Amino acid sequence: MKNIQKIIIYIVLQFLYRGMKVLYKDDQRISKELNGWNQDKTIRLSIINGPSLTIQYQYLKGLSKVKNKNADIEITFKSISTAFKVFTGMMSVKQAYLQHCFILKGDIYESMRFVRCVDLVETYLFPYFMTKRILNHYQKRYQPMLIVYIKTLFV
């Protein structure tokens, strides 16, 4: 069961990265959040004994995947089962934070910019019945989900 969860988490991480990359160009809210850093940042999402994703944000240029780079912000989930719940929309990031399900290294204020972007990407990638359960408020979509999915596949 854990191996299946790891595979699903890996796939969701790839879609999260690709969705964020597409929406950086297509949704001003994401570009505004990330550009608010005013400098390059590296963010790592990882799971203990599981998959990880390291994203580098280059100021005003966008996002790219990197390997073996020190991260300014690291979010490390303590278990595969909790990460699975968060990445499949069964638990919100806020709820996981309140239950101490992950370790955050880096500035919490700066990491909130990234979490707000993840919330926006989830609005596009998850159907409404899932997002209403995990997000405090409904975010408006400026593009149809299908268009975002198609762009995400070909980034």
Short mmCIF file of N, CA and C in Angstrom, two decimals:
data_model
loop_
_atom_site.label_atom_id
_atom_site.label_comp_id
_atom_site.label_asym_id
_atom_site.label_seq_id
_atom_site.Cartn_x
_atom_site.Cartn_y
_atom_site.Cartn_z
N MET A 1 0.81 -1.20 0.00
CA MET A 1 0.00 0.00 0.00
C MET A 1 0.86 1.27 0.00
N LYS A 2 1.95 1.26 0.77
CA LYS A 2 2.83 2.42 0.85
C LYS A 2 3.46 2.73 -0.50
N ASN A 3 3.80 1.68 -1.27
CA ASN A 3 4.41 1.91 -2.58
C ASN A 3 3.43 2.59 -3.53
N ILE A 4 2.16 2.19 -3.46
CA ILE A 4 1.14 2.82 -4.30
C ILE A 4 0.97 4.27 -3.88
N GLN A 5 0.96 4.54 -2.59
CA GLN A 5 0.85 5.92 -2.11
C GLN A 5 2.04 6.75 -2.57
N LYS A 6 3.24 6.17 -2.53
CA LYS A 6 4.43 6.89 -2.99
C LYS A 6 4.32 7.26 -4.46
N ILE A 7 3.82 6.34 -5.28
CA ILE A 7 3.67 6.59 -6.72
C ILE A 7 2.65 7.71 -6.94
N ILE A 8 1.54 7.65 -6.22
CA ILE A 8 0.51 8.68 -6.37
C ILE A 8 1.04 10.04 -5.91
N ILE A 9 1.76 10.08 -4.80
CA ILE A 9 2.35 11.33 -4.32
C ILE A 9 3.32 11.88 -5.36
N TYR A 10 4.14 11.02 -5.93
CA TYR A 10 5.09 11.46 -6.96
C TYR A 10 4.34 12.10 -8.14
N ILE A 11 3.28 11.46 -8.59
CA ILE A 11 2.49 11.99 -9.71
C ILE A 11 1.87 13.33 -9.35
N VAL A 12 1.30 13.42 -8.15
CA VAL A 12 0.69 14.68 -7.72
C VAL A 12 1.74 15.78 -7.62
N LEU A 13 2.92 15.47 -7.10
CA LEU A 13 3.99 16.47 -7.03
C LEU A 13 4.35 16.98 -8.42
N GLN A 14 4.40 16.08 -9.40
CA GLN A 14 4.72 16.50 -10.77
C GLN A 14 3.62 17.42 -11.32
N PHE A 15 2.36 17.06 -11.07
CA PHE A 15 1.26 17.91 -11.52
C PHE A 15 1.25 19.24 -10.78
N LEU A 16 1.58 19.23 -9.51
CA LEU A 16 1.65 20.46 -8.74
C LEU A 16 2.70 21.39 -9.33
N TYR A 17 3.88 20.87 -9.58
CA TYR A 17 4.94 21.67 -10.17
C TYR A 17 4.53 22.20 -11.54
N ARG A 18 4.04 21.31 -12.38
CA ARG A 18 3.66 21.71 -13.74
C ARG A 18 2.50 22.70 -13.73
N GLY A 19 1.53 22.46 -12.85
CA GLY A 19 0.40 23.38 -12.73
C GLY A 19 0.86 24.75 -12.26
N MET A 20 1.78 24.77 -11.30
CA MET A 20 2.28 26.06 -10.82
C MET A 20 3.06 26.78 -11.90
N LYS A 21 3.80 26.01 -12.68
CA LYS A 21 4.58 26.61 -13.77
C LYS A 21 3.65 27.23 -14.82
N VAL A 22 2.60 26.50 -15.19
CA VAL A 22 1.63 27.01 -16.17
C VAL A 22 0.90 28.22 -15.60
N LEU A 23 0.43 28.11 -14.37
CA LEU A 23 -0.37 29.18 -13.80
C LEU A 23 0.45 30.40 -13.42
N TYR A 24 1.77 30.26 -13.28
CA TYR A 24 2.63 31.43 -13.06
C TYR A 24 2.45 32.41 -14.22
N LYS A 25 2.26 31.86 -15.41
CA LYS A 25 2.07 32.70 -16.60
C LYS A 25 0.60 33.09 -16.80
N ASP A 26 -0.33 32.22 -16.38
CA ASP A 26 -1.74 32.39 -16.71
C ASP A 26 -2.61 32.97 -15.60
N ASP A 27 -2.13 33.02 -14.38
CA ASP A 27 -2.93 33.54 -13.27
C ASP A 27 -2.07 34.55 -12.50
N GLN A 28 -2.48 35.80 -12.57
CA GLN A 28 -1.70 36.88 -11.96
C GLN A 28 -1.51 36.70 -10.46
N ARG A 29 -2.43 36.02 -9.81
CA ARG A 29 -2.32 35.85 -8.36
C ARG A 29 -1.08 35.05 -8.00
N ILE A 30 -0.76 34.03 -8.79
CA ILE A 30 0.42 33.21 -8.50
C ILE A 30 1.69 33.99 -8.81
N SER A 31 1.74 34.65 -9.96
CA SER A 31 2.94 35.43 -10.28
C SER A 31 3.15 36.56 -9.27
N LYS A 32 2.05 37.17 -8.81
CA LYS A 32 2.17 38.24 -7.82
C LYS A 32 2.72 37.70 -6.50
N GLU A 33 2.22 36.53 -6.06
CA GLU A 33 2.71 35.94 -4.82
C GLU A 33 4.20 35.63 -4.91
N LEU A 34 4.60 34.92 -5.96
CA LEU A 34 6.00 34.51 -6.07
C LEU A 34 6.92 35.70 -6.32
N ASN A 35 6.49 36.64 -7.14
CA ASN A 35 7.32 37.82 -7.41
C ASN A 35 7.46 38.69 -6.17
N GLY A 36 6.59 38.50 -5.19
CA GLY A 36 6.68 39.24 -3.93
C GLY A 36 7.94 38.92 -3.14
N TRP A 37 8.58 37.82 -3.46
CA TRP A 37 9.84 37.50 -2.78
C TRP A 37 10.95 38.46 -3.16
N ASN A 38 10.89 39.04 -4.35
CA ASN A 38 11.89 39.99 -4.85
C ASN A 38 13.29 39.39 -4.98
N GLN A 39 13.39 38.07 -5.00
CA GLN A 39 14.68 37.41 -5.16
C GLN A 39 14.45 35.94 -5.48
N ASP A 40 15.50 35.27 -5.93
CA ASP A 40 15.40 33.84 -6.23
C ASP A 40 15.20 33.04 -4.94
N LYS A 41 14.41 31.97 -5.04
CA LYS A 41 14.16 31.09 -3.89
C LYS A 41 14.15 29.65 -4.37
N THR A 42 14.52 28.74 -3.48
CA THR A 42 14.43 27.32 -3.75
C THR A 42 13.55 26.70 -2.67
N ILE A 43 12.56 25.92 -3.13
CA ILE A 43 11.59 25.30 -2.24
C ILE A 43 11.65 23.79 -2.43
N ARG A 44 11.69 23.07 -1.32
CA ARG A 44 11.69 21.60 -1.40
C ARG A 44 10.49 21.06 -0.64
N LEU A 45 9.72 20.22 -1.33
CA LEU A 45 8.65 19.44 -0.72
C LEU A 45 9.14 18.01 -0.67
N SER A 46 9.12 17.41 0.51
CA SER A 46 9.60 16.04 0.59
C SER A 46 8.82 15.26 1.64
N ILE A 47 8.95 13.96 1.54
CA ILE A 47 8.32 13.05 2.48
C ILE A 47 9.44 12.15 3.01
N ILE A 48 9.49 11.96 4.32
CA ILE A 48 10.50 11.06 4.88
C ILE A 48 10.28 9.67 4.28
N ASN A 49 11.33 9.10 3.72
CA ASN A 49 11.27 7.80 3.04
C ASN A 49 10.30 7.80 1.85
N GLY A 50 10.18 8.93 1.19
CA GLY A 50 9.27 9.04 0.06
C GLY A 50 9.81 9.99 -1.00
N PRO A 51 8.98 10.32 -1.97
CA PRO A 51 9.43 11.20 -3.05
C PRO A 51 9.62 12.63 -2.59
N SER A 52 10.31 13.40 -3.40
CA SER A 52 10.51 14.82 -3.10
C SER A 52 10.51 15.62 -4.40
N LEU A 53 10.36 16.91 -4.24
CA LEU A 53 10.38 17.83 -5.38
C LEU A 53 11.07 19.10 -4.93
N THR A 54 12.04 19.55 -5.70
CA THR A 54 12.73 20.80 -5.42
C THR A 54 12.48 21.74 -6.58
N ILE A 55 11.91 22.88 -6.26
CA ILE A 55 11.56 23.88 -7.27
C ILE A 55 12.40 25.13 -7.02
N GLN A 56 12.92 25.66 -8.10
CA GLN A 56 13.65 26.93 -7.99
C GLN A 56 12.82 28.01 -8.65
N TYR A 57 12.57 29.06 -7.91
CA TYR A 57 11.89 30.23 -8.45
C TYR A 57 12.96 31.26 -8.78
N GLN A 58 12.97 31.74 -10.01
CA GLN A 58 13.90 32.79 -10.41
C GLN A 58 13.09 34.07 -10.57
N TYR A 59 13.50 35.09 -9.88
CA TYR A 59 12.75 36.34 -9.82
C TYR A 59 12.36 36.84 -11.20
N LEU A 60 11.06 37.00 -11.39
CA LEU A 60 10.42 37.49 -12.61
C LEU A 60 10.58 36.57 -13.82
N LYS A 61 11.18 35.40 -13.64
CA LYS A 61 11.35 34.46 -14.75
C LYS A 61 10.47 33.24 -14.63
N GLY A 62 10.20 32.79 -13.42
CA GLY A 62 9.33 31.64 -13.25
C GLY A 62 9.98 30.51 -12.49
N LEU A 63 9.46 29.31 -12.73
CA LEU A 63 9.83 28.13 -11.96
C LEU A 63 10.55 27.10 -12.79
N SER A 64 11.44 26.37 -12.14
CA SER A 64 12.10 25.23 -12.78
C SER A 64 12.41 24.20 -11.70
N LYS A 65 12.50 22.95 -12.14
CA LYS A 65 12.87 21.86 -11.22
C LYS A 65 14.37 21.78 -11.14
N VAL A 66 14.87 21.55 -9.94
CA VAL A 66 16.31 21.40 -9.74
C VAL A 66 16.57 20.19 -8.86
N LYS A 67 17.79 19.71 -8.90
CA LYS A 67 18.19 18.59 -8.04
C LYS A 67 19.39 19.01 -7.22
N ASN A 68 19.48 18.43 -6.03
CA ASN A 68 20.65 18.59 -5.16
C ASN A 68 21.04 20.05 -4.93
N LYS A 69 20.08 20.85 -4.63
CA LYS A 69 20.36 22.25 -4.33
C LYS A 69 19.83 22.54 -2.94
N ASN A 70 20.57 23.33 -2.17
CA ASN A 70 20.10 23.72 -0.85
C ASN A 70 18.83 24.54 -1.00
N ALA A 71 17.85 24.26 -0.15
CA ALA A 71 16.56 24.93 -0.25
C ALA A 71 16.46 26.05 0.79
N ASP A 72 15.83 27.15 0.39
CA ASP A 72 15.54 28.23 1.32
C ASP A 72 14.36 27.86 2.21
N ILE A 73 13.42 27.12 1.62
CA ILE A 73 12.23 26.67 2.34
C ILE A 73 12.10 25.16 2.13
N GLU A 74 12.01 24.41 3.23
CA GLU A 74 11.82 22.97 3.14
C GLU A 74 10.57 22.58 3.92
N ILE A 75 9.70 21.85 3.25
CA ILE A 75 8.51 21.30 3.90
C ILE A 75 8.65 19.79 3.81
N THR A 76 8.86 19.14 4.95
CA THR A 76 9.09 17.70 5.00
C THR A 76 7.96 17.03 5.78
N PHE A 77 7.20 16.20 5.09
CA PHE A 77 6.12 15.46 5.74
C PHE A 77 6.72 14.30 6.53
N LYS A 78 6.16 14.07 7.72
CA LYS A 78 6.70 13.05 8.62
C LYS A 78 6.30 11.63 8.23
N SER A 79 5.20 11.49 7.48
CA SER A 79 4.79 10.15 7.09
C SER A 79 4.19 10.16 5.69
N ILE A 80 4.28 9.02 5.04
CA ILE A 80 3.73 8.86 3.70
C ILE A 80 2.21 8.96 3.74
N SER A 81 1.59 8.38 4.76
CA SER A 81 0.12 8.39 4.82
C SER A 81 -0.42 9.81 4.97
N THR A 82 0.22 10.64 5.77
CA THR A 82 -0.22 12.03 5.92
C THR A 82 0.00 12.81 4.63
N ALA A 83 1.16 12.63 4.02
CA ALA A 83 1.45 13.31 2.75
C ALA A 83 0.43 12.90 1.70
N PHE A 84 0.08 11.62 1.69
CA PHE A 84 -0.92 11.11 0.75
C PHE A 84 -2.24 11.84 0.94
N LYS A 85 -2.66 12.02 2.19
CA LYS A 85 -3.91 12.73 2.47
C LYS A 85 -3.86 14.17 1.99
N VAL A 86 -2.75 14.84 2.22
CA VAL A 86 -2.62 16.24 1.80
C VAL A 86 -2.59 16.35 0.28
N PHE A 87 -1.79 15.51 -0.36
CA PHE A 87 -1.62 15.63 -1.80
C PHE A 87 -2.80 15.10 -2.61
N THR A 88 -3.69 14.38 -1.97
CA THR A 88 -4.88 13.91 -2.69
C THR A 88 -6.14 14.66 -2.24
N GLY A 89 -5.97 15.73 -1.47
CA GLY A 89 -7.09 16.57 -1.11
C GLY A 89 -7.96 16.06 0.01
N MET A 90 -7.49 15.09 0.77
CA MET A 90 -8.27 14.60 1.90
C MET A 90 -8.01 15.41 3.17
N MET A 91 -6.91 16.17 3.17
CA MET A 91 -6.53 16.99 4.32
C MET A 91 -5.93 18.28 3.78
N SER A 92 -6.27 19.39 4.40
CA SER A 92 -5.70 20.67 3.96
C SER A 92 -4.28 20.84 4.51
N VAL A 93 -3.52 21.71 3.89
CA VAL A 93 -2.17 22.02 4.37
C VAL A 93 -2.28 22.64 5.77
N LYS A 94 -3.30 23.48 5.94
CA LYS A 94 -3.50 24.13 7.24
C LYS A 94 -3.75 23.09 8.33
N GLN A 95 -4.59 22.11 8.04
CA GLN A 95 -4.88 21.06 9.02
C GLN A 95 -3.61 20.24 9.31
N ALA A 96 -2.84 19.93 8.28
CA ALA A 96 -1.59 19.19 8.48
C ALA A 96 -0.62 19.98 9.34
N TYR A 97 -0.57 21.29 9.14
CA TYR A 97 0.30 22.15 9.93
C TYR A 97 -0.15 22.14 11.40
N LEU A 98 -1.46 22.29 11.61
CA LEU A 98 -1.99 22.33 12.97
C LEU A 98 -1.79 21.01 13.71
N GLN A 99 -1.73 19.90 12.96
CA GLN A 99 -1.53 18.60 13.58
C GLN A 99 -0.05 18.19 13.60
N HIS A 100 0.83 19.11 13.27
CA HIS A 100 2.28 18.87 13.28
C HIS A 100 2.68 17.69 12.39
N CYS A 101 2.08 17.62 11.21
CA CYS A 101 2.34 16.50 10.29
C CYS A 101 3.56 16.73 9.41
N PHE A 102 4.11 17.93 9.43
CA PHE A 102 5.30 18.20 8.64
C PHE A 102 6.22 19.15 9.39
N ILE A 103 7.45 19.16 8.92
CA ILE A 103 8.48 20.01 9.50
C ILE A 103 8.75 21.13 8.49
N LEU A 104 8.74 22.35 8.95
CA LEU A 104 9.01 23.50 8.10
C LEU A 104 10.36 24.08 8.47
N LYS A 105 11.25 24.17 7.50
CA LYS A 105 12.54 24.83 7.71
C LYS A 105 12.57 26.04 6.79
N GLY A 106 12.85 27.18 7.37
CA GLY A 106 12.85 28.42 6.61
C GLY A 106 11.85 29.39 7.22
N ASP A 107 11.75 30.53 6.63
CA ASP A 107 10.89 31.60 7.11
C ASP A 107 9.42 31.23 6.88
N ILE A 108 8.64 31.18 7.96
CA ILE A 108 7.23 30.80 7.84
C ILE A 108 6.45 31.81 7.01
N TYR A 109 6.77 33.08 7.15
CA TYR A 109 6.09 34.12 6.38
C TYR A 109 6.33 33.91 4.88
N GLU A 110 7.57 33.66 4.51
CA GLU A 110 7.89 33.44 3.09
C GLU A 110 7.27 32.14 2.58
N SER A 111 7.20 31.13 3.44
CA SER A 111 6.62 29.86 3.01
C SER A 111 5.12 29.98 2.77
N MET A 112 4.46 30.93 3.43
CA MET A 112 3.03 31.12 3.23
C MET A 112 2.72 31.60 1.81
N ARG A 113 3.63 32.31 1.18
CA ARG A 113 3.45 32.69 -0.23
C ARG A 113 3.33 31.43 -1.08
N PHE A 114 4.20 30.49 -0.82
CA PHE A 114 4.18 29.23 -1.56
C PHE A 114 2.90 28.45 -1.29
N VAL A 115 2.48 28.39 -0.03
CA VAL A 115 1.26 27.65 0.33
C VAL A 115 0.04 28.28 -0.33
N ARG A 116 -0.01 29.62 -0.40
CA ARG A 116 -1.13 30.26 -1.09
C ARG A 116 -1.13 29.90 -2.57
N CYS A 117 0.03 29.77 -3.17
CA CYS A 117 0.12 29.34 -4.57
C CYS A 117 -0.36 27.90 -4.73
N VAL A 118 0.02 27.04 -3.79
CA VAL A 118 -0.44 25.64 -3.83
C VAL A 118 -1.96 25.61 -3.74
N ASP A 119 -2.55 26.42 -2.87
CA ASP A 119 -4.01 26.48 -2.77
C ASP A 119 -4.64 26.87 -4.10
N LEU A 120 -4.06 27.86 -4.77
CA LEU A 120 -4.59 28.28 -6.07
C LEU A 120 -4.47 27.18 -7.11
N VAL A 121 -3.34 26.49 -7.12
CA VAL A 121 -3.15 25.40 -8.08
C VAL A 121 -4.17 24.29 -7.80
N GLU A 122 -4.40 23.99 -6.53
CA GLU A 122 -5.40 22.98 -6.18
C GLU A 122 -6.79 23.38 -6.68
N THR A 123 -7.09 24.67 -6.68
CA THR A 123 -8.37 25.15 -7.19
C THR A 123 -8.55 24.75 -8.65
N TYR A 124 -7.46 24.77 -9.40
CA TYR A 124 -7.53 24.41 -10.81
C TYR A 124 -7.47 22.90 -11.04
N LEU A 125 -6.73 22.20 -10.20
CA LEU A 125 -6.50 20.78 -10.44
C LEU A 125 -7.53 19.86 -9.77
N PHE A 126 -8.14 20.32 -8.68
CA PHE A 126 -9.11 19.50 -7.97
C PHE A 126 -10.52 19.99 -8.30
N PRO A 127 -11.49 19.08 -8.35
CA PRO A 127 -12.88 19.51 -8.55
C PRO A 127 -13.40 20.27 -7.32
N TYR A 128 -14.47 21.00 -7.53
CA TYR A 128 -15.03 21.86 -6.49
C TYR A 128 -15.35 21.11 -5.20
N PHE A 129 -15.91 19.90 -5.30
CA PHE A 129 -16.30 19.18 -4.07
C PHE A 129 -15.08 18.87 -3.20
N MET A 130 -13.90 18.77 -3.80
CA MET A 130 -12.69 18.54 -3.00
C MET A 130 -12.15 19.85 -2.43
N THR A 131 -12.13 20.89 -3.26
CA THR A 131 -11.54 22.16 -2.80
C THR A 131 -12.38 22.81 -1.71
N LYS A 132 -13.70 22.63 -1.74
CA LYS A 132 -14.51 23.26 -0.69
C LYS A 132 -14.23 22.63 0.68
N ARG A 133 -13.73 21.40 0.68
CA ARG A 133 -13.42 20.72 1.93
C ARG A 133 -12.05 21.13 2.48
N ILE A 134 -11.11 21.45 1.61
CA ILE A 134 -9.74 21.70 2.07
C ILE A 134 -9.33 23.16 2.06
N LEU A 135 -10.09 24.01 1.37
CA LEU A 135 -9.75 25.43 1.33
C LEU A 135 -10.77 26.24 2.11
N ASN A 136 -10.31 27.31 2.74
CA ASN A 136 -11.21 28.15 3.53
C ASN A 136 -12.27 28.84 2.67
N HIS A 137 -11.88 29.23 1.49
CA HIS A 137 -12.80 29.93 0.60
C HIS A 137 -12.53 29.51 -0.84
N TYR A 138 -13.54 29.62 -1.63
CA TYR A 138 -13.42 29.22 -3.04
C TYR A 138 -12.66 30.28 -3.81
N GLN A 139 -11.65 29.86 -4.52
CA GLN A 139 -10.88 30.74 -5.37
C GLN A 139 -11.46 30.69 -6.78
N LYS A 140 -11.60 31.82 -7.40
CA LYS A 140 -12.13 31.88 -8.75
C LYS A 140 -11.09 31.32 -9.73
N ARG A 141 -11.56 30.56 -10.71
CA ARG A 141 -10.70 30.07 -11.79
C ARG A 141 -10.80 31.03 -12.96
N TYR A 142 -9.67 31.43 -13.49
CA TYR A 142 -9.66 32.32 -14.65
C TYR A 142 -9.50 31.56 -15.96
N GLN A 143 -9.30 30.25 -15.85
CA GLN A 143 -9.23 29.38 -17.02
C GLN A 143 -9.96 28.09 -16.69
N PRO A 144 -10.55 27.44 -17.68
CA PRO A 144 -11.19 26.15 -17.41
C PRO A 144 -10.17 25.10 -16.97
N MET A 145 -10.61 24.20 -16.09
CA MET A 145 -9.73 23.14 -15.59
C MET A 145 -9.12 22.33 -16.73
N LEU A 146 -9.91 22.02 -17.74
CA LEU A 146 -9.44 21.20 -18.85
C LEU A 146 -8.26 21.85 -19.57
N ILE A 147 -8.34 23.16 -19.79
CA ILE A 147 -7.25 23.89 -20.45
C ILE A 147 -5.98 23.82 -19.60
N VAL A 148 -6.13 24.01 -18.30
CA VAL A 148 -4.98 23.95 -17.40
C VAL A 148 -4.37 22.55 -17.41
N TYR A 149 -5.21 21.51 -17.37
CA TYR A 149 -4.70 20.14 -17.42
C TYR A 149 -3.95 19.88 -18.73
N ILE A 150 -4.48 20.32 -19.83
CA ILE A 150 -3.81 20.11 -21.12
C ILE A 150 -2.47 20.82 -21.15
N LYS A 151 -2.44 22.07 -20.71
CA LYS A 151 -1.18 22.82 -20.66
C LYS A 151 -0.19 22.14 -19.72
N THR A 152 -0.71 21.63 -18.59
CA THR A 152 0.14 20.96 -17.60
C THR A 152 0.80 19.71 -18.18
N LEU A 153 0.08 19.01 -19.02
CA LEU A 153 0.65 17.80 -19.63
C LEU A 153 1.79 18.10 -20.60
N PHE A 154 1.75 19.28 -21.22
CA PHE A 154 2.71 19.57 -22.27
C PHE A 154 3.76 20.61 -21.87
N VAL A 155 3.88 20.92 -20.58
CA VAL A 155 4.91 21.86 -20.13
C VAL A 155 6.25 21.18 -20.13
#
